[in-house]
Amino acid sequence: MCQEVKRTCSCGQQDASFHLRDNVMGQEVIDRLFCPSCSTEQDLDQETMVGDNGWVIEYDMDIARMFAITKLSMDPAHVNPQFIFDEGYATWREMYPGETVDITAERDKIIAMKESNPKEYLSAISSWAVERIKRLKEEGWRKAQLA
């Protein structure tokens, strides 16, 4: 079971939804969020923050390490912001914030083909997914880099 958490960035202009893998980490591990607009005012502290294409997530590393010790039996020295994000313990719910809204029209257009032309639909949905990941990798999104 996974928990979803929503946070508003520091400037209050944007929201992002987070996925907490297997409920290992609690939502309190996400300390602050900075969107591309307000992240420019932040120095990226590698000890507590992870950057993703202009977005910055600041984690409470004391709490994260406590969860890692108690729930993962991990050496706390191995727990850093990159581990938390890249392993999915407190990461975007989507590939990037707002992806669901961005892809709705594209996806709906392809899904409309399902009934009228199933073969074309399968081809279109497959190539669309591959091309999206390729584009997201080129744009520099962390989760796409790991896909």
JSON list of C-alpha atoms in Angstrom, two decimals:
[
{"chain": "A", "resi": 1, "resn": "MET", "atom": "CA", "xyz": [0.00, 0.00, 0.00]},
{"chain": "A", "resi": 2, "resn": "CYS", "atom": "CA", "xyz": [1.24, 3.48, -0.87]},
{"chain": "A", "resi": 3, "resn": "GLN", "atom": "CA", "xyz": [0.31, 6.88, 0.44]},
{"chain": "A", "resi": 4, "resn": "GLU", "atom": "CA", "xyz": [-0.16, 9.99, -1.68]},
{"chain": "A", "resi": 5, "resn": "VAL", "atom": "CA", "xyz": [0.68, 13.42, -0.29]},
{"chain": "A", "resi": 6, "resn": "LYS", "atom": "CA", "xyz": [0.07, 16.84, -1.81]},
{"chain": "A", "resi": 7, "resn": "ARG", "atom": "CA", "xyz": [2.31, 19.84, -1.09]},
{"chain": "A", "resi": 8, "resn": "THR", "atom": "CA", "xyz": [2.23, 23.48, -2.15]},
{"chain": "A", "resi": 9, "resn": "CYS", "atom": "CA", "xyz": [5.51, 25.14, -3.04]},
{"chain": "A", "resi": 10, "resn": "SER", "atom": "CA", "xyz": [7.10, 27.86, -0.94]},
{"chain": "A", "resi": 11, "resn": "CYS", "atom": "CA", "xyz": [5.70, 30.72, -3.03]},
{"chain": "A", "resi": 12, "resn": "GLY", "atom": "CA", "xyz": [2.20, 29.18, -2.98]},
{"chain": "A", "resi": 13, "resn": "GLN", "atom": "CA", "xyz": [1.83, 29.18, -6.77]},
{"chain": "A", "resi": 14, "resn": "GLN", "atom": "CA", "xyz": [2.07, 25.46, -7.58]},
{"chain": "A", "resi": 15, "resn": "ASP", "atom": "CA", "xyz": [1.20, 22.08, -6.08]},
{"chain": "A", "resi": 16, "resn": "ALA", "atom": "CA", "xyz": [2.81, 18.69, -6.47]},
{"chain": "A", "resi": 17, "resn": "SER", "atom": "CA", "xyz": [1.62, 15.25, -5.47]},
{"chain": "A", "resi": 18, "resn": "PHE", "atom": "CA", "xyz": [4.04, 12.80, -3.91]},
{"chain": "A", "resi": 19, "resn": "HIS", "atom": "CA", "xyz": [4.06, 9.03, -3.76]},
{"chain": "A", "resi": 20, "resn": "LEU", "atom": "CA", "xyz": [5.38, 7.39, -0.58]},
{"chain": "A", "resi": 21, "resn": "ARG", "atom": "CA", "xyz": [6.51, 3.91, -1.57]},
{"chain": "A", "resi": 22, "resn": "ASP", "atom": "CA", "xyz": [5.19, 1.13, 0.67]},
{"chain": "A", "resi": 23, "resn": "ASN", "atom": "CA", "xyz": [4.49, 3.71, 3.41]},
{"chain": "A", "resi": 24, "resn": "VAL", "atom": "CA", "xyz": [8.10, 3.38, 4.53]},
{"chain": "A", "resi": 25, "resn": "MET", "atom": "CA", "xyz": [8.49, 7.13, 4.98]},
{"chain": "A", "resi": 26, "resn": "GLY", "atom": "CA", "xyz": [5.80, 9.35, 6.49]},
{"chain": "A", "resi": 27, "resn": "GLN", "atom": "CA", "xyz": [4.64, 12.57, 4.87]},
{"chain": "A", "resi": 28, "resn": "GLU", "atom": "CA", "xyz": [6.58, 14.59, 7.44]},
{"chain": "A", "resi": 29, "resn": "VAL", "atom": "CA", "xyz": [9.80, 13.58, 5.65]},
{"chain": "A", "resi": 30, "resn": "ILE", "atom": "CA", "xyz": [8.91, 16.16, 2.95]},
{"chain": "A", "resi": 31, "resn": "ASP", "atom": "CA", "xyz": [9.93, 19.38, 4.64]},
{"chain": "A", "resi": 32, "resn": "ARG", "atom": "CA", "xyz": [9.56, 22.04, 1.91]},
{"chain": "A", "resi": 33, "resn": "LEU", "atom": "CA", "xyz": [8.88, 22.22, -1.82]},
{"chain": "A", "resi": 34, "resn": "PHE", "atom": "CA", "xyz": [10.12, 24.82, -4.27]},
{"chain": "A", "resi": 35, "resn": "CYS", "atom": "CA", "xyz": [8.69, 25.18, -7.79]},
{"chain": "A", "resi": 36, "resn": "PRO", "atom": "CA", "xyz": [10.84, 26.45, -10.68]},
{"chain": "A", "resi": 37, "resn": "SER", "atom": "CA", "xyz": [9.83, 30.04, -9.79]},
{"chain": "A", "resi": 38, "resn": "CYS", "atom": "CA", "xyz": [10.72, 29.98, -6.10]},
{"chain": "A", "resi": 39, "resn": "SER", "atom": "CA", "xyz": [13.62, 27.50, -6.35]},
{"chain": "A", "resi": 40, "resn": "THR", "atom": "CA", "xyz": [15.81, 30.16, -7.97]},
{"chain": "A", "resi": 41, "resn": "GLU", "atom": "CA", "xyz": [16.01, 31.84, -4.55]},
{"chain": "A", "resi": 42, "resn": "GLN", "atom": "CA", "xyz": [17.31, 28.65, -2.90]},
{"chain": "A", "resi": 43, "resn": "ASP", "atom": "CA", "xyz": [20.82, 27.28, -2.72]},
{"chain": "A", "resi": 44, "resn": "LEU", "atom": "CA", "xyz": [20.60, 23.54, -3.36]},
{"chain": "A", "resi": 45, "resn": "ASP", "atom": "CA", "xyz": [21.83, 21.87, -0.17]},
{"chain": "A", "resi": 46, "resn": "GLN", "atom": "CA", "xyz": [22.90, 18.38, -1.30]},
{"chain": "A", "resi": 47, "resn": "GLU", "atom": "CA", "xyz": [22.56, 17.13, 2.30]},
{"chain": "A", "resi": 48, "resn": "THR", "atom": "CA", "xyz": [18.82, 17.85, 2.52]},
{"chain": "A", "resi": 49, "resn": "MET", "atom": "CA", "xyz": [17.57, 18.66, -0.98]},
{"chain": "A", "resi": 50, "resn": "VAL", "atom": "CA", "xyz": [17.13, 17.06, -4.37]},
{"chain": "A", "resi": 51, "resn": "GLY", "atom": "CA", "xyz": [16.60, 19.03, -7.56]},
{"chain": "A", "resi": 52, "resn": "ASP", "atom": "CA", "xyz": [14.52, 17.92, -10.50]},
{"chain": "A", "resi": 53, "resn": "ASN", "atom": "CA", "xyz": [14.32, 20.12, -13.58]},
{"chain": "A", "resi": 54, "resn": "GLY", "atom": "CA", "xyz": [13.88, 23.36, -11.65]},
{"chain": "A", "resi": 55, "resn": "TRP", "atom": "CA", "xyz": [11.86, 21.87, -8.79]},
{"chain": "A", "resi": 56, "resn": "VAL", "atom": "CA", "xyz": [13.54, 21.37, -5.40]},
{"chain": "A", "resi": 57, "resn": "ILE", "atom": "CA", "xyz": [12.36, 19.09, -2.61]},
{"chain": "A", "resi": 58, "resn": "GLU", "atom": "CA", "xyz": [13.79, 19.56, 0.86]},
{"chain": "A", "resi": 59, "resn": "TYR", "atom": "CA", "xyz": [13.60, 16.53, 3.11]},
{"chain": "A", "resi": 60, "resn": "ASP", "atom": "CA", "xyz": [13.80, 16.33, 6.89]},
{"chain": "A", "resi": 61, "resn": "MET", "atom": "CA", "xyz": [16.78, 14.00, 6.94]},
{"chain": "A", "resi": 62, "resn": "ASP", "atom": "CA", "xyz": [16.59, 13.21, 10.66]},
{"chain": "A", "resi": 63, "resn": "ILE", "atom": "CA", "xyz": [13.08, 11.82, 10.20]},
{"chain": "A", "resi": 64, "resn": "ALA", "atom": "CA", "xyz": [14.04, 10.10, 6.92]},
{"chain": "A", "resi": 65, "resn": "ARG", "atom": "CA", "xyz": [16.98, 8.36, 8.60]},
{"chain": "A", "resi": 66, "resn": "MET", "atom": "CA", "xyz": [14.80, 7.29, 11.52]},
{"chain": "A", "resi": 67, "resn": "PHE", "atom": "CA", "xyz": [12.32, 5.70, 9.07]},
{"chain": "A", "resi": 68, "resn": "ALA", "atom": "CA", "xyz": [15.19, 4.04, 7.19]},
{"chain": "A", "resi": 69, "resn": "ILE", "atom": "CA", "xyz": [16.56, 2.54, 10.41]},
{"chain": "A", "resi": 70, "resn": "THR", "atom": "CA", "xyz": [13.24, 1.35, 11.79]},
{"chain": "A", "resi": 71, "resn": "LYS", "atom": "CA", "xyz": [11.47, 0.23, 8.62]},
{"chain": "A", "resi": 72, "resn": "LEU", "atom": "CA", "xyz": [14.30, -0.69, 6.24]},
{"chain": "A", "resi": 73, "resn": "SER", "atom": "CA", "xyz": [16.97, -1.73, 8.76]},
{"chain": "A", "resi": 74, "resn": "MET", "atom": "CA", "xyz": [19.36, 0.51, 6.82]},
{"chain": "A", "resi": 75, "resn": "ASP", "atom": "CA", "xyz": [22.54, 2.16, 7.86]},
{"chain": "A", "resi": 76, "resn": "PRO", "atom": "CA", "xyz": [21.48, 5.83, 8.14]},
{"chain": "A", "resi": 77, "resn": "ALA", "atom": "CA", "xyz": [24.75, 6.88, 6.51]},
{"chain": "A", "resi": 78, "resn": "HIS", "atom": "CA", "xyz": [23.39, 5.55, 3.19]},
{"chain": "A", "resi": 79, "resn": "VAL", "atom": "CA", "xyz": [20.22, 7.64, 3.33]},
{"chain": "A", "resi": 80, "resn": "ASN", "atom": "CA", "xyz": [20.41, 10.87, 1.35]},
{"chain": "A", "resi": 81, "resn": "PRO", "atom": "CA", "xyz": [17.91, 12.98, -0.63]},
{"chain": "A", "resi": 82, "resn": "GLN", "atom": "CA", "xyz": [18.81, 11.26, -3.90]},
{"chain": "A", "resi": 83, "resn": "PHE", "atom": "CA", "xyz": [18.12, 7.83, -2.38]},
{"chain": "A", "resi": 84, "resn": "ILE", "atom": "CA", "xyz": [14.77, 8.97, -0.96]},
{"chain": "A", "resi": 85, "resn": "PHE", "atom": "CA", "xyz": [13.64, 10.40, -4.31]},
{"chain": "A", "resi": 86, "resn": "ASP", "atom": "CA", "xyz": [15.16, 7.92, -6.75]},
{"chain": "A", "resi": 87, "resn": "GLU", "atom": "CA", "xyz": [14.06, 4.81, -4.83]},
{"chain": "A", "resi": 88, "resn": "GLY", "atom": "CA", "xyz": [10.52, 6.18, -4.62]},
{"chain": "A", "resi": 89, "resn": "TYR", "atom": "CA", "xyz": [10.25, 6.60, -0.85]},
{"chain": "A", "resi": 90, "resn": "ALA", "atom": "CA", "xyz": [9.11, 10.24, -1.26]},
{"chain": "A", "resi": 91, "resn": "THR", "atom": "CA", "xyz": [8.95, 11.10, -4.94]},
{"chain": "A", "resi": 92, "resn": "TRP", "atom": "CA", "xyz": [6.59, 12.61, -7.51]},
{"chain": "A", "resi": 93, "resn": "ARG", "atom": "CA", "xyz": [3.33, 10.69, -7.92]},
{"chain": "A", "resi": 94, "resn": "GLU", "atom": "CA", "xyz": [3.82, 11.17, -11.65]},
{"chain": "A", "resi": 95, "resn": "MET", "atom": "CA", "xyz": [6.98, 11.46, -13.74]},
{"chain": "A", "resi": 96, "resn": "TYR", "atom": "CA", "xyz": [6.90, 15.18, -12.96]},
{"chain": "A", "resi": 97, "resn": "PRO", "atom": "CA", "xyz": [4.45, 17.55, -11.22]},
{"chain": "A", "resi": 98, "resn": "GLY", "atom": "CA", "xyz": [1.39, 18.18, -13.38]},
{"chain": "A", "resi": 99, "resn": "GLU", "atom": "CA", "xyz": [1.98, 15.33, -15.82]},
{"chain": "A", "resi": 100, "resn": "THR", "atom": "CA", "xyz": [-1.56, 13.97, -15.54]},
{"chain": "A", "resi": 101, "resn": "VAL", "atom": "CA", "xyz": [-3.04, 17.30, -16.63]},
{"chain": "A", "resi": 102, "resn": "ASP", "atom": "CA", "xyz": [-0.47, 17.66, -19.43]},
{"chain": "A", "resi": 103, "resn": "ILE", "atom": "CA", "xyz": [-1.15, 14.26, -21.00]},
{"chain": "A", "resi": 104, "resn": "THR", "atom": "CA", "xyz": [-4.93, 14.00, -20.68]},
{"chain": "A", "resi": 105, "resn": "ALA", "atom": "CA", "xyz": [-5.81, 15.36, -24.14]},
{"chain": "A", "resi": 106, "resn": "GLU", "atom": "CA", "xyz": [-3.02, 13.39, -25.88]},
{"chain": "A", "resi": 107, "resn": "ARG", "atom": "CA", "xyz": [-3.98, 10.15, -24.18]},
{"chain": "A", "resi": 108, "resn": "ASP", "atom": "CA", "xyz": [-7.74, 10.62, -24.70]},
{"chain": "A", "resi": 109, "resn": "LYS", "atom": "CA", "xyz": [-7.21, 11.13, -28.44]},
{"chain": "A", "resi": 110, "resn": "ILE", "atom": "CA", "xyz": [-5.32, 7.85, -28.70]},
{"chain": "A", "resi": 111, "resn": "ILE", "atom": "CA", "xyz": [-7.76, 5.95, -26.47]},
{"chain": "A", "resi": 112, "resn": "ALA", "atom": "CA", "xyz": [-10.62, 7.06, -28.75]},
{"chain": "A", "resi": 113, "resn": "MET", "atom": "CA", "xyz": [-9.08, 4.82, -31.44]},
{"chain": "A", "resi": 114, "resn": "LYS", "atom": "CA", "xyz": [-9.48, 1.73, -29.27]},
{"chain": "A", "resi": 115, "resn": "GLU", "atom": "CA", "xyz": [-12.98, 0.81, -30.43]},
{"chain": "A", "resi": 116, "resn": "SER", "atom": "CA", "xyz": [-12.70, 1.83, -34.07]},
{"chain": "A", "resi": 117, "resn": "ASN", "atom": "CA", "xyz": [-9.19, 0.58, -34.82]},
{"chain": "A", "resi": 118, "resn": "PRO", "atom": "CA", "xyz": [-7.69, -1.62, -32.07]},
{"chain": "A", "resi": 119, "resn": "LYS", "atom": "CA", "xyz": [-4.55, -2.42, -34.06]},
{"chain": "A", "resi": 120, "resn": "GLU", "atom": "CA", "xyz": [-3.81, 1.26, -34.71]},
{"chain": "A", "resi": 121, "resn": "TYR", "atom": "CA", "xyz": [-4.61, 2.01, -31.07]},
{"chain": "A", "resi": 122, "resn": "LEU", "atom": "CA", "xyz": [-2.02, -0.49, -29.78]},
{"chain": "A", "resi": 123, "resn": "SER", "atom": "CA", "xyz": [0.61, 0.89, -32.11]},
{"chain": "A", "resi": 124, "resn": "ALA", "atom": "CA", "xyz": [-0.19, 4.51, -31.27]},
{"chain": "A", "resi": 125, "resn": "ILE", "atom": "CA", "xyz": [-0.29, 4.04, -27.50]},
{"chain": "A", "resi": 126, "resn": "SER", "atom": "CA", "xyz": [2.98, 2.14, -27.51]},
{"chain": "A", "resi": 127, "resn": "SER", "atom": "CA", "xyz": [4.87, 4.65, -29.64]},
{"chain": "A", "resi": 128, "resn": "TRP", "atom": "CA", "xyz": [3.35, 7.55, -27.70]},
{"chain": "A", "resi": 129, "resn": "ALA", "atom": "CA", "xyz": [4.60, 6.11, -24.40]},
{"chain": "A", "resi": 130, "resn": "VAL", "atom": "CA", "xyz": [8.09, 5.47, -25.77]},
{"chain": "A", "resi": 131, "resn": "GLU", "atom": "CA", "xyz": [8.32, 8.95, -27.29]},
{"chain": "A", "resi": 132, "resn": "ARG", "atom": "CA", "xyz": [7.08, 10.59, -24.07]},
{"chain": "A", "resi": 133, "resn": "ILE", "atom": "CA", "xyz": [9.76, 8.90, -21.99]},
{"chain": "A", "resi": 134, "resn": "LYS", "atom": "CA", "xyz": [12.40, 9.83, -24.54]},
{"chain": "A", "resi": 135, "resn": "ARG", "atom": "CA", "xyz": [11.28, 13.47, -24.47]},
{"chain": "A", "resi": 136, "resn": "LEU", "atom": "CA", "xyz": [11.15, 13.54, -20.67]},
{"chain": "A", "resi": 137, "resn": "LYS", "atom": "CA", "xyz": [14.68, 12.12, -20.51]},
{"chain": "A", "resi": 138, "resn": "GLU", "atom": "CA", "xyz": [15.87, 14.84, -22.89]},
{"chain": "A", "resi": 139, "resn": "GLU", "atom": "CA", "xyz": [14.14, 17.46, -20.72]},
{"chain": "A", "resi": 140, "resn": "GLY", "atom": "CA", "xyz": [16.07, 16.14, -17.71]},
{"chain": "A", "resi": 141, "resn": "TRP", "atom": "CA", "xyz": [13.35, 14.73, -15.44]},
{"chain": "A", "resi": 142, "resn": "ARG", "atom": "CA", "xyz": [14.90, 12.42, -12.80]},
{"chain": "A", "resi": 143, "resn": "LYS", "atom": "CA", "xyz": [12.23, 9.70, -12.88]},
{"chain": "A", "resi": 144, "resn": "ALA", "atom": "CA", "xyz": [12.45, 9.50, -16.67]},
{"chain": "A", "resi": 145, "resn": "GLN", "atom": "CA", "xyz": [16.24, 9.05, -16.43]},
{"chain": "A", "resi": 146, "resn": "LEU", "atom": "CA", "xyz": [15.62, 5.94, -14.34]},
{"chain": "A", "resi": 147, "resn": "ALA", "atom": "CA", "xyz": [12.89, 4.55, -16.62]}
]
